[in-house]
mmCIF file of C-alpha atoms in Angstrom:
data_model
loop_
_atom_site.group_PDB
_atom_site.id
_atom_site.type_symbol
_atom_site.label_atom_id
_atom_site.label_comp_id
_atom_site.label_asym_id
_atom_site.label_seq_id
_atom_site.Cartn_x
_atom_site.Cartn_y
_atom_site.Cartn_z
ATOM 1 C CA LEU N 1 -39.956 -24.067 5.306
ATOM 2 C CA PRO N 2 -39.642 -27.613 4.081
ATOM 3 C CA GLU N 3 -36.945 -28.253 1.495
ATOM 4 C CA ARG N 4 -39.420 -28.957 -1.287
ATOM 5 C CA GLU N 5 -41.349 -25.690 -0.794
ATOM 6 C CA ARG N 6 -38.151 -23.712 -0.484
ATOM 7 C CA GLY N 7 -36.852 -25.158 -3.759
ATOM 8 C CA GLU N 8 -40.142 -24.329 -5.481
ATOM 9 C CA LEU N 9 -40.109 -20.722 -4.234
ATOM 10 C CA LYS N 10 -36.478 -20.304 -5.305
ATOM 11 C CA ARG N 11 -37.288 -21.639 -8.767
ATOM 12 C CA ARG N 12 -40.116 -19.118 -9.118
ATOM 13 C CA LYS N 13 -37.791 -16.390 -7.779
ATOM 14 C CA LEU N 14 -40.075 -15.609 -4.873
ATOM 15 C CA LEU N 15 -37.503 -16.484 -2.234
ATOM 16 C CA LEU N 16 -34.068 -14.996 -1.750
ATOM 17 C CA GLU N 17 -31.647 -16.517 0.750
ATOM 18 C CA VAL N 18 -29.297 -14.072 2.458
ATOM 19 C CA THR N 19 -26.356 -14.924 4.690
ATOM 20 C CA LEU N 20 -25.680 -12.473 7.502
ATOM 21 C CA LYS N 21 -22.252 -12.210 9.107
ATOM 22 C CA SER N 22 -21.584 -10.488 12.400
ATOM 23 C CA TYR N 23 -18.396 -9.699 14.272
ATOM 24 C CA TRP N 24 -17.588 -9.022 17.920
ATOM 25 C CA ILE N 25 -15.039 -6.287 18.507
ATOM 26 C CA ARG N 26 -13.280 -6.047 21.865
ATOM 27 C CA LYS N 27 -10.357 -4.096 23.227
ATOM 28 C CA GLY N 28 -7.137 -6.090 23.033
ATOM 29 C CA SER N 29 -4.210 -6.143 25.428
ATOM 30 C CA ALA N 30 -2.329 -3.483 23.422
ATOM 31 C CA PHE N 31 -5.298 -1.061 23.273
ATOM 32 C CA SER N 32 -4.453 2.537 24.049
ATOM 33 C CA THR N 33 -6.170 5.848 23.421
ATOM 34 C CA ALA N 34 -2.865 7.710 23.137
ATOM 35 C CA LEU N 35 -0.801 7.433 19.974
ATOM 36 C CA ALA N 36 2.863 6.722 20.668
ATOM 37 C CA ARG N 37 5.277 7.837 17.942
ATOM 38 C CA PRO N 38 8.171 5.425 17.574
ATOM 39 C CA GLU N 39 11.656 6.880 17.394
ATOM 40 C CA THR N 40 13.267 6.984 13.958
ATOM 41 C CA GLU N 41 16.891 7.767 14.836
ATOM 42 C CA LEU N 42 19.347 6.503 17.402
ATOM 43 C CA THR N 43 21.464 9.404 18.649
ATOM 44 C CA PRO N 44 24.770 9.331 20.548
ATOM 45 C CA ASP N 45 23.015 10.873 23.575
ATOM 46 C CA MET N 46 20.576 7.948 23.704
ATOM 47 C CA ILE N 47 23.459 5.483 23.624
ATOM 48 C CA SER N 48 25.480 7.274 26.345
ATOM 49 C CA THR N 49 22.510 7.587 28.734
ATOM 50 C CA GLY N 50 21.035 4.179 27.918
ATOM 51 C CA SER N 51 17.581 5.673 27.342
ATOM 52 C CA TRP N 52 17.255 3.776 24.037
ATOM 53 C CA ARG N 53 16.492 0.554 25.923
ATOM 54 C CA GLY N 54 13.023 1.750 26.951
ATOM 55 C CA MET N 55 12.076 3.288 23.605
ATOM 56 C CA SER N 56 10.268 1.771 20.665
ATOM 57 C CA PHE N 57 11.849 2.314 17.255
ATOM 58 C CA LYS N 58 10.289 2.424 13.817
ATOM 59 C CA PRO N 59 11.215 -0.723 11.849
ATOM 60 C CA TYR N 60 13.559 -0.315 8.898
ATOM 61 C CA ASN N 61 12.250 -1.028 5.407
ATOM 62 C CA PHE N 62 15.124 -2.689 3.577
ATOM 63 C CA CYS N 63 12.945 -3.398 0.508
ATOM 64 C CA SER N 64 12.272 0.250 -0.353
ATOM 65 C CA LEU N 65 13.918 1.573 -3.493
ATOM 66 C CA GLY N 66 14.624 5.086 -2.275
ATOM 67 C CA LEU N 67 15.021 8.139 -4.462
ATOM 68 C CA PRO N 68 16.280 7.638 -8.007
ATOM 69 C CA PRO N 69 19.736 9.106 -8.646
ATOM 70 C CA ALA N 70 19.867 12.514 -10.283
ATOM 71 C CA CYS N 71 20.497 12.022 -13.993
ATOM 72 C CA GLY N 72 22.849 14.109 -16.078
ATOM 73 C CA HIS N 73 22.174 16.004 -19.270
ATOM 74 C CA LEU N 74 22.560 15.050 -22.905
ATOM 75 C CA HIS N 75 25.869 15.836 -24.557
ATOM 76 C CA PRO N 76 25.600 18.911 -26.854
ATOM 77 C CA LEU N 77 26.680 16.899 -29.910
ATOM 78 C CA LEU N 78 23.949 14.344 -29.242
ATOM 79 C CA LYS N 79 21.396 17.159 -29.086
ATOM 80 C CA VAL N 80 22.588 18.539 -32.444
ATOM 81 C CA ARG N 81 22.553 15.063 -33.983
ATOM 82 C CA SER N 82 18.988 14.395 -32.843
ATOM 83 C CA GLU N 83 17.839 17.816 -34.119
ATOM 84 C CA LEU N 84 19.451 17.176 -37.526
ATOM 85 C CA ARG N 85 17.909 13.725 -37.667
ATOM 86 C CA GLN N 86 14.492 15.172 -36.907
ATOM 87 C CA ILE N 87 14.930 17.821 -39.662
ATOM 88 C CA PHE N 88 15.903 15.186 -42.250
ATOM 89 C CA LEU N 89 12.994 12.975 -41.229
ATOM 90 C CA GLU N 90 10.564 15.858 -41.697
ATOM 91 C CA MET N 91 12.088 16.577 -45.122
ATOM 92 C CA GLY N 92 11.561 12.986 -46.117
#
């Protein structure tokens, strides 16, 4: 369509322009149908035999926070103090 007619049809909302995107997917050089699990630990046997050289290892995540430390309990006197405070607050 000429530009003038296209503009007129758009203005009257009789024309809708749509952009189509397409992708080509091909097998890469590292394509494999078998899933290989990387090793997570380096054992003394691997070091003594030298088998670790041919293995792939899972990368370490140094940014992870890990598990939070186990917290302790409140001191018994602090528990009593908070209970008494709550009772006095309810009494006004």
